[in-house]
Each structure stands twice: as structure tokens, then as C-alpha cells.
Coordinates of C-alpha atoms and ligand atoms in Angstrom, one line a residue:
M1 CA 4.3 -40.1 -6.2
S2 CA 2.7 -38.1 -3.4
T3 CA 4.7 -39.8 -0.7
S4 CA 8.0 -39.2 -2.4
A5 CA 7.1 -35.5 -2.9
V6 CA 6.4 -35.1 0.8
D7 CA 9.7 -36.9 1.5
R8 CA 11.6 -34.6 -0.8
I9 CA 10.1 -31.5 0.8
L10 CA 10.8 -32.7 4.4
K11 CA 14.3 -33.7 3.4
L12 CA 15.0 -30.3 2.0
L13 CA 13.8 -28.7 5.2
A14 CA 15.7 -31.1 7.4
Q15 CA 18.9 -30.1 5.7
A16 CA 18.2 -26.4 6.2
Q17 CA 20.8 -26.0 9.0
G18 CA 22.2 -22.7 7.6
A19 CA 21.4 -19.4 9.4
Y20 CA 18.1 -17.7 8.4
F21 CA 19.4 -14.6 6.7
G22 CA 20.8 -12.2 9.3
E23 CA 18.6 -13.8 12.1
P24 CA 19.5 -15.8 15.2
V25 CA 17.8 -19.1 14.0
T26 CA 18.5 -21.7 11.3
Q27 CA 16.3 -21.9 8.2
L28 CA 14.8 -25.1 9.7
E29 CA 14.0 -23.5 13.0
H30 CA 12.4 -20.6 11.2
A31 CA 10.2 -22.9 9.2
L32 CA 9.1 -24.9 12.2
Q33 CA 8.4 -21.8 14.3
C34 CA 6.4 -20.3 11.5
A35 CA 4.3 -23.4 11.1
H36 CA 3.8 -23.7 14.8
L37 CA 2.6 -20.1 15.1
A38 CA 0.1 -20.8 12.3
Q39 CA -1.1 -24.0 14.0
Q40 CA -1.5 -22.3 17.4
A41 CA -3.5 -19.6 15.8
G42 CA -6.0 -22.2 14.5
A43 CA -5.1 -21.7 10.8
R44 CA -6.4 -24.3 8.3
P45 CA -4.0 -27.0 7.2
T46 CA -3.3 -25.4 3.9
L47 CA -2.0 -22.3 5.7
V48 CA -0.1 -24.2 8.3
A49 CA 1.7 -26.1 5.5
A50 CA 2.3 -22.9 3.6
A51 CA 3.9 -21.5 6.7
L52 CA 6.2 -24.5 6.9
V53 CA 7.4 -24.4 3.3
H54 CA 7.1 -20.6 2.6
D55 CA 10.9 -20.2 2.3
V56 CA 11.7 -23.4 0.4
G57 CA 12.8 -21.2 -2.5
H58 CA 15.8 -20.2 -0.4
L59 CA 16.9 -23.9 -0.2
L60 CA 16.8 -24.6 -3.9
G61 CA 19.5 -22.3 -5.2
E62 CA 23.1 -23.2 -5.8
S63 CA 24.8 -20.4 -4.0
P64 CA 22.5 -18.3 -1.7
D65 CA 24.0 -14.8 -1.2
E66 CA 24.0 -13.0 2.1
F67 CA 20.3 -11.9 1.9
G68 CA 18.9 -14.9 -0.1
E69 CA 18.2 -15.3 -3.7
A70 CA 16.1 -12.7 -5.5
G71 CA 12.6 -14.0 -6.1
H72 CA 12.8 -16.9 -3.7
E73 CA 9.0 -16.8 -3.4
V74 CA 8.7 -17.4 -7.2
L75 CA 11.2 -20.2 -7.2
G76 CA 9.6 -21.8 -4.1
S77 CA 6.0 -21.6 -5.4
A78 CA 7.0 -23.1 -8.7
Y79 CA 8.8 -26.0 -6.9
L80 CA 5.8 -26.6 -4.6
R81 CA 3.4 -26.6 -7.6
A82 CA 5.6 -29.2 -9.3
C83 CA 5.5 -31.3 -6.1
G84 CA 1.7 -31.4 -6.4
L85 CA 0.7 -29.1 -3.6
P86 CA -2.6 -27.2 -4.2
E87 CA -2.8 -23.9 -5.9
T88 CA -4.1 -22.2 -2.8
L89 CA -1.0 -23.1 -0.9
V90 CA 1.2 -22.2 -3.9
H91 CA -0.5 -18.8 -4.1
I92 CA -0.1 -18.0 -0.4
V93 CA 3.7 -18.9 -0.6
A94 CA 4.1 -16.7 -3.7
G95 CA 2.3 -13.9 -1.8
H96 CA 4.5 -13.8 1.3
V97 CA 6.8 -11.3 -0.3
P98 CA 4.0 -9.1 -1.8
A99 CA 2.5 -9.2 1.7
K100 CA 5.7 -7.6 3.1
R101 CA 5.6 -4.9 0.4
Y102 CA 1.9 -4.4 1.4
L103 CA 2.6 -4.2 5.1
T104 CA 5.4 -1.7 4.7
A105 CA 3.1 0.5 2.6
T106 CA 0.2 0.4 5.0
D107 CA 1.7 -0.1 8.5
P108 CA 4.5 2.3 9.5
A109 CA 5.1 0.4 12.8
Y110 CA 5.7 -2.9 10.8
H111 CA 8.1 -1.1 8.4
Q112 CA 10.1 0.3 11.4
A113 CA 10.3 -3.0 13.1
L114 CA 11.8 -4.9 10.1
S115 CA 15.2 -6.4 10.8
A116 CA 18.2 -4.9 9.0
A117 CA 18.3 -7.9 6.7
S118 CA 14.7 -7.6 5.9
Q119 CA 15.0 -3.9 5.2
E120 CA 17.7 -4.7 2.7
T121 CA 15.8 -7.3 0.9
L122 CA 12.7 -5.1 0.8
R123 CA 14.6 -2.7 -1.5
R124 CA 15.4 -5.6 -3.9
Q125 CA 11.8 -6.8 -3.7
G126 CA 10.5 -3.5 -5.1
G127 CA 10.0 -1.5 -1.9
P128 CA 6.6 -0.7 -0.4
M129 CA 3.6 -1.2 -2.7
S130 CA 2.0 1.7 -4.6
E131 CA -1.6 2.6 -3.8
A132 CA -2.8 0.7 -6.9
E133 CA -0.8 -2.3 -5.9
V134 CA -2.3 -2.1 -2.4
A135 CA -5.8 -2.0 -3.8
A136 CA -5.2 -5.0 -6.1
F137 CA -3.6 -7.0 -3.2
R138 CA -6.5 -6.3 -0.9
A139 CA -8.9 -7.7 -3.6
D140 CA -7.1 -11.1 -3.6
P141 CA -9.3 -13.7 -1.9
L142 CA -6.2 -15.0 -0.1
F143 CA -5.2 -11.5 1.1
A144 CA -5.8 -12.1 4.8
E145 CA -4.0 -15.4 4.9
M146 CA -1.0 -13.9 2.9
V147 CA -0.7 -11.1 5.4
Q148 CA -1.2 -13.4 8.4
L149 CA 1.7 -15.7 7.1
R150 CA 3.9 -12.6 6.8
L151 CA 3.3 -11.7 10.4
W152 CA 4.2 -15.2 11.6
D153 CA 7.2 -15.1 9.3
E154 CA 8.5 -12.0 11.1
A155 CA 7.8 -13.5 14.5
A156 CA 9.5 -16.9 13.8
K157 CA 13.0 -15.9 14.7
I158 CA 13.2 -16.8 18.4
P159 CA 16.5 -18.6 19.3
G160 CA 15.9 -21.9 21.1
L161 CA 12.1 -21.9 21.1
P162 CA 10.9 -25.5 21.6
V163 CA 8.4 -26.4 18.8
P164 CA 7.2 -29.7 17.2
G165 CA 9.6 -31.1 14.6
L166 CA 9.1 -31.9 10.9
E167 CA 7.4 -35.2 11.4
H168 CA 4.6 -33.4 13.1
Y169 CA 3.6 -32.1 9.6
R170 CA 4.1 -35.2 7.5
E171 CA 0.5 -36.3 7.6
M172 CA -0.8 -32.8 7.0
L173 CA 1.4 -32.4 3.9
S174 CA 0.4 -35.9 2.6
Q175 CA -3.3 -35.0 3.0
L176 CA -2.8 -31.9 0.7
M177 CA -1.3 -34.0 -2.1
P178 CA -3.4 -35.2 -4.9
R179 CA -4.5 -38.8 -4.5
Ligands
FE2_201 FE1 10.5 -16.6 6.2

């Protein structure tokens, strides 16, 4: 069961040759760059794997619109839970959109630097967090990792950057599956 879930996830990513919304890289390149940034930073395997699969929700829908489906983090985390990946990873993936809402509320430079596509989706995602939402988000035990993933997410848009391929992460994903 575990092997086939890993196969399914890797196959989904391998087929992600479409452009990453409004950015100069494909969905697959974006996922691989994000995971590579996490690994280079010394992140634990759960977070590296979360970086690899954080946008899987974009790959599940029938007809993605120009800026991606609303709630792709919800779709993606539900899919990853069904695949058997641990709740910690699922929660980090679900948190990558709230982390953007958090950063736009607390870091004006981050807000300014968002791409046009990301600014547009922010509106649909609820805009910057309120003060109460910020406080609640900071209290989450996975807060730091969710914010970290978001920063790698923003950076993982470099055309032609050479990074390890999907197979590099197969064993890591398998280790995270229940046995
Ligand atoms: Fe992303």
C-alpha cells in the first residue's frame, strides 16, 4: 500500500509539466526547487517532503483556472492524508496558505515582493490575517515550519535551476509512510 501511494504521488508530480501559475517554471520544477531549498537548509525529512508536495492540490482538480483552484491547500492536504502521510506533514501543507496570509499581515516587505499572481490569489484566500488570526497562528507548534515552507515556496521560481529530480525523494517519502 505504502509503495503504491508513493508511486501515485511521484507520478502526479512527474506529470506536472504545466506552468506554475504566472511564474517562469513548471509545477514540477517549482516542487523540486522548493524541496531542494528545504533540504539545503537542513530541514527534517517531514518538512522536505512537505515542500515537495505542498502544491499537490493544484494537480488534482479537473480544470485549473489561471490562478489555481481555490483551497488547493485543503484539497492537497486531504489527498496526502488519504495517501497515508503523517499528520505533521499534512498540517504543514495545509498551513502554507495561512502562512502567506500571516506573512502579508506581519511583513510589509514580503507583501510588497509577492508576484502579481500571488497578490491576486491572496485576495481570494482571505487577504492578510487579522491580529487575532496572527496570534492563533503563532501559537501553532508547527508555526515556524509553515512560515519557513512559505518562504521557500516564494523562492522556488528560478528558471533552469539545476536541482535533484523526483527519485531523490522516493526513499524519504517511503520512510514517512506507515509500515
Ligand atoms: Fe507553491
